[in-house]
Coordinates of C-alpha atoms in Angstrom, one line a residue:
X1286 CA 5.7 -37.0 38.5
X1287 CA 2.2 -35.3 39.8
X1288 CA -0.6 -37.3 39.3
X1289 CA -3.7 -35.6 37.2
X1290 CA -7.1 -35.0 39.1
X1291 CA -9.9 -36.1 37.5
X1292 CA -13.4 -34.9 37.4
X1293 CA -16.4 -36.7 37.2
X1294 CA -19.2 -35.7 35.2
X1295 CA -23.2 -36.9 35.9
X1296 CA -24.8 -36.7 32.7
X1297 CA -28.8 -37.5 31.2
X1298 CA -29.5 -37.9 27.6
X1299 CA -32.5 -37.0 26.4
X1300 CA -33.4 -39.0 23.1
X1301 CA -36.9 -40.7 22.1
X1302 CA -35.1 -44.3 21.5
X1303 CA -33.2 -46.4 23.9
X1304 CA -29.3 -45.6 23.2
X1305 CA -26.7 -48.7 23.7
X1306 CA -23.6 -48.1 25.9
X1307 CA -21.0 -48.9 22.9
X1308 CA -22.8 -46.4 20.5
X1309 CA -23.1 -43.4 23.2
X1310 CA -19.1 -44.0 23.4
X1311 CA -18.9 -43.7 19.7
X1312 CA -20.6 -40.7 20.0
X1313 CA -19.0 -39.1 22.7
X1314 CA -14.9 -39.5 21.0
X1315 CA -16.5 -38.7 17.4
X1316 CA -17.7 -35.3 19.3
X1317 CA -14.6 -35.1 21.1
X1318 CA -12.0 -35.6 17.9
X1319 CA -14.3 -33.3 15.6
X1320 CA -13.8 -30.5 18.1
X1321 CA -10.0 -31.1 19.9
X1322 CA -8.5 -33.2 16.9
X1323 CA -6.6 -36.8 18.0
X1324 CA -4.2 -34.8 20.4
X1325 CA -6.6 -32.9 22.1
X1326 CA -9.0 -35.7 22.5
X1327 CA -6.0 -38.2 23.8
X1328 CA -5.0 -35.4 26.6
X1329 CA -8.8 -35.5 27.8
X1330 CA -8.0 -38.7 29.6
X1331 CA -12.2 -39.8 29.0
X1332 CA -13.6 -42.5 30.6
X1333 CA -17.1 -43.6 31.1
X1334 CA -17.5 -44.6 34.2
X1335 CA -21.1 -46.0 34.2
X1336 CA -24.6 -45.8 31.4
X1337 CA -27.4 -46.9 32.2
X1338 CA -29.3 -47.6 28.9
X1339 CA -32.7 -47.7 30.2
X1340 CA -32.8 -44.5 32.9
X1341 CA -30.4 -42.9 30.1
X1342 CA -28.2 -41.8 32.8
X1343 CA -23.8 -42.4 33.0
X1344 CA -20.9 -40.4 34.4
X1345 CA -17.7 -39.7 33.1
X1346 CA -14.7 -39.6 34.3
X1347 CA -12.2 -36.8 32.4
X1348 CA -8.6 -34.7 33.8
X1349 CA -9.7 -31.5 35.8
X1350 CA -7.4 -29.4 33.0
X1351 CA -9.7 -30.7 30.2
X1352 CA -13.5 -30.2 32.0
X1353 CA -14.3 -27.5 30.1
X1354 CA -13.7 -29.1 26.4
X1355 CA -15.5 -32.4 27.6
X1356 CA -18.3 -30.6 28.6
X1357 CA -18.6 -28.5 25.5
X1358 CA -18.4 -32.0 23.4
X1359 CA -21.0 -33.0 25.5
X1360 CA -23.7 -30.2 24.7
X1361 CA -22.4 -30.3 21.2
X1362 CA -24.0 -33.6 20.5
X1363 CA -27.4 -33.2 18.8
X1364 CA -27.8 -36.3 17.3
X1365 CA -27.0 -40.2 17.7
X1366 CA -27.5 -40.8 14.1
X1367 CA -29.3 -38.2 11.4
X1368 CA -32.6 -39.9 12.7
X1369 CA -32.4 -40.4 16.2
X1370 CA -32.1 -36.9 17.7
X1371 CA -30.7 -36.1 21.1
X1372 CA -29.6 -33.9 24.1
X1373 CA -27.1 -34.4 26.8
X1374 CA -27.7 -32.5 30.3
X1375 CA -25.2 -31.8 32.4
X1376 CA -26.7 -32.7 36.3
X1377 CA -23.2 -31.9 38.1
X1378 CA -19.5 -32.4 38.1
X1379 CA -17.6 -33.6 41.5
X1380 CA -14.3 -34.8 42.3
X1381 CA -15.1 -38.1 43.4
X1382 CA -17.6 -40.5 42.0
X1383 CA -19.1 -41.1 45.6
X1384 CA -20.0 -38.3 45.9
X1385 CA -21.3 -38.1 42.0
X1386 CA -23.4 -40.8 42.8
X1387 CA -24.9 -39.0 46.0
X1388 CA -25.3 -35.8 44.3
X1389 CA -26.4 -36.1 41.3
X1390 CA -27.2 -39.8 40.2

């Protein structure tokens, strides 16, 4: 059996209020299952990696075969709630999260 490569994705959100690590995750798999469904958001393999609530600033960790989709979840998202508007930039993708980190965080 061939393990999967993962990428890892630098991301910033952009939002007037500080954003809590538990409710961006909430955020990310309600994206994720609206768009993909429970299959297609279990064969992402998501993790996050890191957030930093007060820079605003994480990176995720998802397979290479399901980069695309994650990233498209990821500029989806519009809002935390209907009163705390946001925006998720995409600062890079890598291979490894060293090099994440050196890049782009």
């Amino acid at each position: 059996m061939k393990l999967e490569k993962h990428r890892y994705i630098v991301f910033k959100v952009h939002s007037k209020k500080k954003i809590s690590k538990r409710d961006f995750i909430r955020r990310i798999w309600k994206s994720i299952d609206d768009l993909f469904g429970c299959k297609g958001a279990a064969d992402t393999g998501l993790w996050v990696v890191c957030f930093e609530e007060n820079e605003k600033k994480g990176i995720i960790r998802c397979n290479l075969k399901s980069l695309k989709p994650v990233k498209a979840a990821l500029i989806m998202i519009t809002n935390m709630t209907r009163r705390v508007p946001m925006m998720i930039q995409i600062l890079g993708v890598s291979g490894t999260i060293k090099t994440a980190k050196e890049k782009f965080y």
